[in-house]
């Protein structure tokens, strides 16, 4: 459908937020079937030149220039059009063959719009212009090209009008016009009755010299509400409404000329005008987001509109029900709520997704602002007594006796949410609860900001000679970091940072022990009172305040500690049950973990010549041992996992397991050329949609994740709208010589996220807030994802996922075996580390501390946990909790154990597939029916029993990860 060439275009200005250019150019691109990226760029006065150079340097083809840079742009161009030279300004730059060409297209845009309106004849007659600013100046050469009889320019400051007309006089010979020119102040008398009046004034003032405009055309170079004043004045003097127009068409017209300069195409402005005048496409009815029309200000407006609609309409509906004007039923009340929620969440999810995958200043600003508004909205909703009382009344109606399980569960969940947000408390306690909630939100932001700052503030500039052992790609990345920081072309200097890829590469591969020590110390003491940045970003006070406030909130609700409160919505029943679960796993794993440690230590001593080991040696030695035991060259193995093959294999696995086919649909527009849309079909019927976006790129958040785009949803008319999900990874993109290839770890990650997506997409639940992963207990959400990982290590499956990218040959058996064998390398040590984190989290949140002075000393809590489950030595200055964002700034407080908890379930379920065959369709069908399709309606425990027909067994996990007693 698209020409494959990508045109990178944009508009630069200050301010730039409200420019409609991106929207217009994307419509042109669709009309012409071109692949275009067009974004807004904000620049400070001083950085304009650098911004433009950088844009072109990074592959940009063309830029529009708006205020205040039009004359600066002139100076930047190597070559100028005659128009641009005359008016002394540039609104369009094109980069080709190393040269920048500048032009101004405003005049042609105006003329093309006047032609579209059928007014062009008037340009040969009497023209009256209002305003002598840059906008008016830039259209003058094209107006004079029509050789009008008279041209009168009026301006609030008369001298400016006179000066401009004097300049125009000088163009007479070059442009060949014979027009009578005149200039004056706004109150000048007007000699000839104007045939057309064009205003370019930013603030319009009436012209006393004009009496009757019945036969004149009236045009404003401004558009939208900024043209209102002038156009209503004209109509008051008799101008016909059909003879009055704002400058939107000129905006589109000048854009079309720019577009033509860059792409040599001539888009039809009429088509685009009618699309633009239509309402906001994001407010229309769509199933898949209209990603080809991405315009941040429109999406922003759509979120705001939907939010207000929801607030007003739902409140109104509740009042009508309360007043007896509308009967209280599921449809009148809950479905109305769900419908409004769907309208809001589908536009919000688009904005939030775009901010993660192709962020820019504008998106981030809109995202941050709206996120705050939405969170206030939901907090307020959970404090609305009418909402709560209507749910209570609904559950007491006779109809409620016949409610489906999903309907009953919805009511129960909402009432629990009300309780947990303090709605059942007496007013004064409610207020205290809300204040604590607000403080906690702020504290967690302060915590994560401090961790982020601490992570970014530290670096080590070092020669690559000191980095022996590290993979070439990591060294290249470190060199690039140095280059960026110093603007230097030094071949050897590198910058190490505390960001995960840099940190992990050093710890695992860097042969230089001193370098490892330095990086380890900086990382382990981030945001604390120790280490190289001691005290600079210390989060201790935030942690203490968070613990105290969480404890206070729990007390208000009648729980004895925060851990109990946190478990109210989870699978696990009591904190003790969790502690026992973790302690038991630790007891079973510790002997093997000790053996693994000894193995590392003797290997280090005997084969690497270490006399003693420090904390910063273990990961490095682990890699060396792994290399020796498995001799697995991950770069070589990668050649057998081309991304397209892996994806085909994943689709095949899904089909074999669940009978659901995945078909890429290239006709669906996406937000980036890397992203693809996939239809999930069951017996030919679309049951879900999936955007897959696999490659790392600029302006995309790192890591891998799944997100919801839309919930499965029944409309008021009773139609089922299938759910849609996003699956995002960050694998290396293709290069000129090689297609995109995945490491086996990346394959596992892809399957993990696919498991989350399937949970969302295979839902059969009609109530949105319980559909897919919605309403699933927090400690059970990772079951389907961890389960899917199992397929990546099966000898039946790996051949489906792999083939050499150039020879097409199968992965050698030897390598296949090594992948499977290496899976459980040092798994007990890994297990103990996770258990340590989980036990620390749970123990910490079991303390009751309602006074600042009672805040537990979290370091001694950690030390105590380590006494029991620690296996590898840790220096006393280690300050891991100070950067433990999962529990202090994420959603994992008294919930970190959920990873292991879910893993036990996943491994036990997978044991059933190992027994019956990993492609056993009956089993797959049953997994879908009894688990994945159930959403949050049925408790996970019950899903498990229904699927397995027995109690949970811990031993499946131990077997799966190869831990033996
Ligand atoms: Zn996950």
mmCIF file of N, CA and C in Angstrom, residues 262-348:
data_model
loop_
_atom_site.group_PDB
_atom_site.id
_atom_site.type_symbol
_atom_site.label_atom_id
_atom_site.label_comp_id
_atom_site.label_asym_id
_atom_site.label_seq_id
_atom_site.Cartn_x
_atom_site.Cartn_y
_atom_site.Cartn_z
ATOM 1 N N UNK A 262 9.001 18.749 -1.307
ATOM 2 C CA UNK A 262 9.744 17.624 -0.721
ATOM 3 C C UNK A 262 9.528 16.315 -1.483
ATOM 4 N N UNK A 263 8.312 16.102 -1.979
ATOM 5 C CA UNK A 263 7.981 14.771 -2.502
ATOM 6 C C UNK A 263 7.644 14.773 -3.988
ATOM 7 N N UNK A 264 7.564 15.978 -4.584
ATOM 8 C CA UNK A 264 7.176 16.117 -5.986
ATOM 9 C C UNK A 264 5.760 15.629 -6.269
ATOM 10 N N UNK A 265 4.917 15.584 -5.227
ATOM 11 C CA UNK A 265 3.513 15.223 -5.430
ATOM 12 C C UNK A 265 2.666 16.473 -5.203
ATOM 13 N N UNK A 266 1.472 16.475 -5.809
ATOM 14 C CA UNK A 266 0.581 17.624 -5.634
ATOM 15 C C UNK A 266 -0.728 17.164 -5.006
ATOM 16 N N UNK A 267 -0.809 17.131 -3.702
ATOM 17 C CA UNK A 267 -2.040 16.639 -3.087
ATOM 18 C C UNK A 267 -3.218 17.592 -3.304
ATOM 19 N N UNK A 268 -4.413 17.012 -3.310
ATOM 20 C CA UNK A 268 -5.633 17.789 -3.507
ATOM 21 C C UNK A 268 -6.052 18.416 -2.186
ATOM 22 N N UNK A 269 -6.063 19.764 -2.126
ATOM 23 C CA UNK A 269 -6.346 20.385 -0.828
ATOM 24 C C UNK A 269 -7.820 20.263 -0.463
ATOM 25 N N UNK A 270 -8.686 20.121 -1.471
ATOM 26 C CA UNK A 270 -10.121 20.013 -1.177
ATOM 27 C C UNK A 270 -10.436 18.808 -0.317
ATOM 28 N N UNK A 271 -9.839 17.660 -0.674
ATOM 29 C CA UNK A 271 -10.087 16.426 0.084
ATOM 30 C C UNK A 271 -9.649 16.607 1.534
ATOM 31 N N UNK A 272 -8.437 17.142 1.696
ATOM 32 C CA UNK A 272 -7.906 17.293 3.041
ATOM 33 C C UNK A 272 -8.717 18.304 3.852
ATOM 34 N N UNK A 273 -9.152 19.400 3.164
ATOM 35 C CA UNK A 273 -9.982 20.398 3.856
ATOM 36 C C UNK A 273 -11.238 19.763 4.434
ATOM 37 N N UNK A 274 -11.890 18.916 3.622
ATOM 38 C CA UNK A 274 -13.151 18.376 4.119
ATOM 39 C C UNK A 274 -12.889 17.410 5.271
ATOM 40 N N UNK A 275 -11.750 16.695 5.210
ATOM 41 C CA UNK A 275 -11.427 15.808 6.335
ATOM 42 C C UNK A 275 -11.112 16.608 7.600
ATOM 43 N N UNK A 276 -10.392 17.728 7.394
ATOM 44 C CA UNK A 276 -10.000 18.545 8.548
ATOM 45 C C UNK A 276 -11.189 19.209 9.214
ATOM 46 N N UNK A 277 -12.118 19.630 8.398
ATOM 47 C CA UNK A 277 -13.261 20.346 8.959
ATOM 48 C C UNK A 277 -14.166 19.399 9.725
ATOM 49 N N UNK A 278 -14.103 18.096 9.313
ATOM 50 C CA UNK A 278 -14.854 17.117 10.072
ATOM 51 C C UNK A 278 -14.340 17.115 11.485
ATOM 52 N N UNK A 279 -15.112 16.496 12.358
ATOM 53 C CA UNK A 279 -14.709 16.547 13.753
ATOM 54 C C UNK A 279 -13.458 15.697 13.966
ATOM 55 N N UNK A 280 -12.982 15.741 15.166
ATOM 56 C CA UNK A 280 -11.807 15.022 15.601
ATOM 57 C C UNK A 280 -11.964 13.511 15.351
ATOM 58 N N UNK A 281 -11.070 12.915 14.542
ATOM 59 C CA UNK A 281 -11.244 11.482 14.228
ATOM 60 C C UNK A 281 -11.135 10.587 15.464
ATOM 61 N N UNK A 282 -10.456 11.094 16.508
ATOM 62 C CA UNK A 282 -10.280 10.278 17.711
ATOM 63 C C UNK A 282 -11.572 10.197 18.517
ATOM 64 N N UNK A 283 -12.530 11.067 18.169
ATOM 65 C CA UNK A 283 -13.818 11.007 18.875
ATOM 66 C C UNK A 283 -14.835 10.199 18.089
ATOM 67 N N UNK A 284 -14.406 9.713 16.936
ATOM 68 C CA UNK A 284 -15.357 8.929 16.156
ATOM 69 C C UNK A 284 -15.374 7.483 16.641
ATOM 70 N N UNK A 285 -16.268 6.719 15.997
ATOM 71 C CA UNK A 285 -16.429 5.344 16.390
ATOM 72 C C UNK A 285 -15.382 4.500 15.697
ATOM 73 N N UNK A 286 -14.460 3.955 16.408
ATOM 74 C CA UNK A 286 -13.503 3.076 15.764
ATOM 75 C C UNK A 286 -13.213 1.899 16.656
ATOM 76 N N UNK A 287 -12.825 0.797 15.997
ATOM 77 C CA UNK A 287 -12.373 -0.363 16.778
ATOM 78 C C UNK A 287 -10.856 -0.286 16.904
ATOM 79 N N UNK A 288 -10.169 -0.259 15.740
ATOM 80 C CA UNK A 288 -8.727 -0.040 15.780
ATOM 81 C C UNK A 288 -8.470 1.457 15.770
ATOM 82 N N UNK A 289 -7.535 1.922 16.594
ATOM 83 C CA UNK A 289 -7.229 3.358 16.614
ATOM 84 C C UNK A 289 -6.806 3.847 15.215
ATOM 85 N N UNK A 290 -7.275 5.016 14.782
ATOM 86 C CA UNK A 290 -6.863 5.539 13.463
ATOM 87 C C UNK A 290 -5.443 6.102 13.535
ATOM 88 N N UNK A 291 -4.464 5.200 13.645
ATOM 89 C CA UNK A 291 -3.083 5.627 13.891
ATOM 90 C C UNK A 291 -2.487 6.449 12.756
ATOM 91 N N UNK A 292 -3.100 6.385 11.550
ATOM 92 C CA UNK A 292 -2.550 7.187 10.463
ATOM 93 C C UNK A 292 -2.896 8.659 10.655
ATOM 94 N N UNK A 293 -3.754 8.956 11.638
ATOM 95 C CA UNK A 293 -4.148 10.356 11.858
ATOM 96 C C UNK A 293 -3.600 10.884 13.177
ATOM 97 N N UNK A 294 -2.465 10.334 13.621
ATOM 98 C CA UNK A 294 -1.962 10.764 14.918
ATOM 99 C C UNK A 294 -1.682 12.262 14.934
ATOM 100 N N UNK A 295 -2.363 12.920 15.839
ATOM 101 C CA UNK A 295 -2.132 14.329 16.070
ATOM 102 C C UNK A 295 -2.316 14.507 17.561
ATOM 103 N N UNK A 296 -1.223 14.841 18.246
ATOM 104 C CA UNK A 296 -1.271 14.791 19.699
ATOM 105 C C UNK A 296 -2.333 15.718 20.262
ATOM 106 N N UNK A 297 -2.460 16.917 19.652
ATOM 107 C CA UNK A 297 -3.423 17.840 20.262
ATOM 108 C C UNK A 297 -4.847 17.312 20.093
ATOM 109 N N UNK A 298 -5.102 16.617 19.002
ATOM 110 C CA UNK A 298 -6.439 16.032 18.839
ATOM 111 C C UNK A 298 -6.682 14.882 19.819
ATOM 112 N N UNK A 299 -5.668 14.038 20.002
ATOM 113 C CA UNK A 299 -5.852 12.926 20.943
ATOM 114 C C UNK A 299 -6.030 13.487 22.349
ATOM 115 N N UNK A 300 -5.220 14.483 22.639
ATOM 116 C CA UNK A 300 -5.347 15.175 23.916
ATOM 117 C C UNK A 300 -6.770 15.708 24.111
ATOM 118 N N UNK A 301 -7.287 16.386 23.085
ATOM 119 C CA UNK A 301 -8.647 16.921 23.174
ATOM 120 C C UNK A 301 -9.657 15.800 23.368
ATOM 121 N N UNK A 302 -9.422 14.680 22.678
ATOM 122 C CA UNK A 302 -10.367 13.576 22.778
ATOM 123 C C UNK A 302 -10.397 13.017 24.203
ATOM 124 N N UNK A 303 -9.224 12.911 24.832
ATOM 125 C CA UNK A 303 -9.188 12.407 26.218
ATOM 126 C C UNK A 303 -9.958 13.371 27.132
ATOM 127 N N UNK A 304 -9.667 14.659 26.966
ATOM 128 C CA UNK A 304 -10.341 15.648 27.819
ATOM 129 C C UNK A 304 -11.854 15.591 27.613
ATOM 130 N N UNK A 305 -12.279 15.528 26.355
ATOM 131 C CA UNK A 305 -13.710 15.474 26.066
ATOM 132 C C UNK A 305 -14.353 14.239 26.696
ATOM 133 N N UNK A 306 -13.710 13.092 26.500
ATOM 134 C CA UNK A 306 -14.282 11.852 27.044
ATOM 135 C C UNK A 306 -14.318 11.860 28.568
ATOM 136 N N UNK A 307 -13.294 12.456 29.147
ATOM 137 C CA UNK A 307 -13.258 12.518 30.607
ATOM 138 C C UNK A 307 -14.430 13.348 31.129
ATOM 139 N N UNK A 308 -14.626 14.511 30.504
ATOM 140 C CA UNK A 308 -15.732 15.361 30.954
ATOM 141 C C UNK A 308 -17.081 14.706 30.686
ATOM 142 N N UNK A 309 -17.189 14.078 29.511
ATOM 143 C CA UNK A 309 -18.435 13.368 29.203
ATOM 144 C C UNK A 309 -18.738 12.335 30.268
ATOM 145 N N UNK A 310 -17.682 11.588 30.611
ATOM 146 C CA UNK A 310 -17.916 10.524 31.591
ATOM 147 C C UNK A 310 -18.368 11.133 32.917
ATOM 148 N N UNK A 311 -17.650 12.150 33.356
ATOM 149 C CA UNK A 311 -17.999 12.763 34.652
ATOM 150 C C UNK A 311 -19.434 13.274 34.647
ATOM 151 N N UNK A 312 -19.766 14.008 33.598
ATOM 152 C CA UNK A 312 -21.094 14.635 33.570
ATOM 153 C C UNK A 312 -22.204 13.614 33.337
ATOM 154 N N UNK A 313 -22.021 12.800 32.283
ATOM 155 C CA UNK A 313 -23.121 11.906 31.915
ATOM 156 C C UNK A 313 -23.373 10.836 32.965
ATOM 157 N N UNK A 314 -22.299 10.344 33.568
ATOM 158 C CA UNK A 314 -22.538 9.284 34.552
ATOM 159 C C UNK A 314 -23.174 9.867 35.817
ATOM 160 N N UNK A 315 -22.714 11.039 36.215
ATOM 161 C CA UNK A 315 -23.316 11.684 37.390
ATOM 162 C C UNK A 315 -24.803 11.958 37.119
ATOM 163 N N UNK A 316 -25.075 12.441 35.923
ATOM 164 C CA UNK A 316 -26.465 12.731 35.545
ATOM 165 C C UNK A 316 -27.308 11.456 35.593
ATOM 166 N N UNK A 317 -26.736 10.384 35.007
ATOM 167 C CA UNK A 317 -27.462 9.114 34.996
ATOM 168 C C UNK A 317 -27.756 8.651 36.425
ATOM 169 N N UNK A 318 -26.773 8.770 37.290
ATOM 170 C CA UNK A 318 -26.982 8.315 38.670
ATOM 171 C C UNK A 318 -28.052 9.154 39.363
ATOM 172 N N UNK A 319 -28.019 10.459 39.094
ATOM 173 C CA UNK A 319 -29.037 11.320 39.716
ATOM 174 C C UNK A 319 -30.429 10.973 39.191
ATOM 175 N N UNK A 320 -30.526 10.677 37.877
ATOM 176 C CA UNK A 320 -31.815 10.296 37.304
ATOM 177 C C UNK A 320 -32.336 8.996 37.927
ATOM 178 N N UNK A 321 -31.388 8.072 38.137
ATOM 179 C CA UNK A 321 -31.807 6.804 38.765
ATOM 180 C C UNK A 321 -32.272 7.072 40.190
ATOM 181 N N UNK A 322 -31.485 7.861 40.902
ATOM 182 C CA UNK A 322 -31.802 8.178 42.296
ATOM 183 C C UNK A 322 -33.165 8.868 42.393
ATOM 184 N N UNK A 323 -33.457 9.731 41.421
ATOM 185 C CA UNK A 323 -34.713 10.484 41.449
ATOM 186 C C UNK A 323 -35.881 9.669 40.881
ATOM 187 N N UNK A 324 -35.598 8.434 40.459
ATOM 188 C CA UNK A 324 -36.681 7.584 39.948
ATOM 189 C C UNK A 324 -37.047 7.857 38.495
ATOM 190 N N UNK A 325 -36.286 8.729 37.824
ATOM 191 C CA UNK A 325 -36.615 9.015 36.423
ATOM 192 C C UNK A 325 -36.174 7.865 35.519
ATOM 193 N N UNK A 326 -35.159 7.148 35.927
ATOM 194 C CA UNK A 326 -34.656 6.007 35.157
ATOM 195 C C UNK A 326 -34.617 4.821 36.127
ATOM 196 N N UNK A 327 -35.094 3.650 35.698
ATOM 197 C CA UNK A 327 -35.062 2.508 36.613
ATOM 198 C C UNK A 327 -33.631 2.031 36.853
ATOM 199 N N UNK A 328 -33.409 1.471 38.031
ATOM 200 C CA UNK A 328 -32.070 0.978 38.357
ATOM 201 C C UNK A 328 -31.915 -0.449 37.836
ATOM 202 N N UNK A 329 -31.181 -0.605 36.742
ATOM 203 C CA UNK A 329 -30.911 -1.942 36.204
ATOM 204 C C UNK A 329 -29.448 -2.021 35.824
ATOM 205 N N UNK A 330 -29.017 -3.222 35.531
ATOM 206 C CA UNK A 330 -27.627 -3.396 35.071
ATOM 207 C C UNK A 330 -27.349 -2.514 33.857
ATOM 208 N N UNK A 331 -28.257 -2.579 32.873
ATOM 209 C CA UNK A 331 -28.037 -1.829 31.637
ATOM 210 C C UNK A 331 -28.049 -0.326 31.850
ATOM 211 N N UNK A 332 -29.023 0.142 32.630
ATOM 212 C CA UNK A 332 -29.155 1.593 32.774
ATOM 213 C C UNK A 332 -28.005 2.167 33.594
ATOM 214 N N UNK A 333 -27.422 1.334 34.441
ATOM 215 C CA UNK A 333 -26.434 1.840 35.395
ATOM 216 C C UNK A 333 -25.018 1.358 35.042
ATOM 217 N N UNK A 334 -24.780 0.063 35.139
ATOM 218 C CA UNK A 334 -23.421 -0.433 34.959
ATOM 219 C C UNK A 334 -22.990 -0.376 33.486
ATOM 220 N N UNK A 335 -23.901 -0.749 32.584
ATOM 221 C CA UNK A 335 -23.487 -0.710 31.180
ATOM 222 C C UNK A 335 -23.223 0.727 30.724
ATOM 223 N N UNK A 336 -24.010 1.632 31.233
ATOM 224 C CA UNK A 336 -23.757 3.050 30.924
ATOM 225 C C UNK A 336 -22.364 3.444 31.403
ATOM 226 N N UNK A 337 -22.031 3.005 32.617
ATOM 227 C CA UNK A 337 -20.709 3.287 33.185
ATOM 228 C C UNK A 337 -19.603 2.670 32.324
ATOM 229 N N UNK A 338 -19.813 1.414 31.951
ATOM 230 C CA UNK A 338 -18.798 0.713 31.156
ATOM 231 C C UNK A 338 -18.595 1.366 29.793
ATOM 232 N N UNK A 339 -19.695 1.786 29.193
ATOM 233 C CA UNK A 339 -19.642 2.415 27.878
ATOM 234 C C UNK A 339 -18.809 3.701 27.958
ATOM 235 N N UNK A 340 -19.098 4.522 28.970
ATOM 236 C CA UNK A 340 -18.352 5.781 29.121
ATOM 237 C C UNK A 340 -16.882 5.513 29.420
ATOM 238 N N UNK A 341 -16.650 4.468 30.223
ATOM 239 C CA UNK A 341 -15.279 4.083 30.539
ATOM 240 C C UNK A 341 -14.517 3.651 29.297
ATOM 241 N N UNK A 342 -15.183 2.884 28.459
ATOM 242 C CA UNK A 342 -14.543 2.396 27.233
ATOM 243 C C UNK A 342 -14.167 3.571 26.337
ATOM 244 N N UNK A 343 -15.086 4.518 26.218
ATOM 245 C CA UNK A 343 -14.825 5.694 25.379
ATOM 246 C C UNK A 343 -13.588 6.442 25.868
ATOM 247 N N UNK A 344 -13.472 6.539 27.191
ATOM 248 C CA UNK A 344 -12.344 7.261 27.765
ATOM 249 C C UNK A 344 -11.060 6.432 27.657
ATOM 250 N N UNK A 345 -11.140 5.170 28.052
ATOM 251 C CA UNK A 345 -9.897 4.407 28.163
ATOM 252 C C UNK A 345 -9.306 4.108 26.786
ATOM 253 N N UNK A 346 -10.125 3.997 25.759
ATOM 254 C CA UNK A 346 -9.538 3.676 24.459
ATOM 255 C C UNK A 346 -8.726 4.843 23.898
ATOM 256 N N UNK A 347 -9.109 6.080 24.174
ATOM 257 C CA UNK A 347 -8.262 7.189 23.697
ATOM 258 C C UNK A 347 -7.067 7.408 24.613
ATOM 259 N N UNK A 348 -7.295 7.204 25.900
ATOM 260 C CA UNK A 348 -6.182 7.356 26.839
ATOM 261 C C UNK A 348 -5.099 6.318 26.565
#
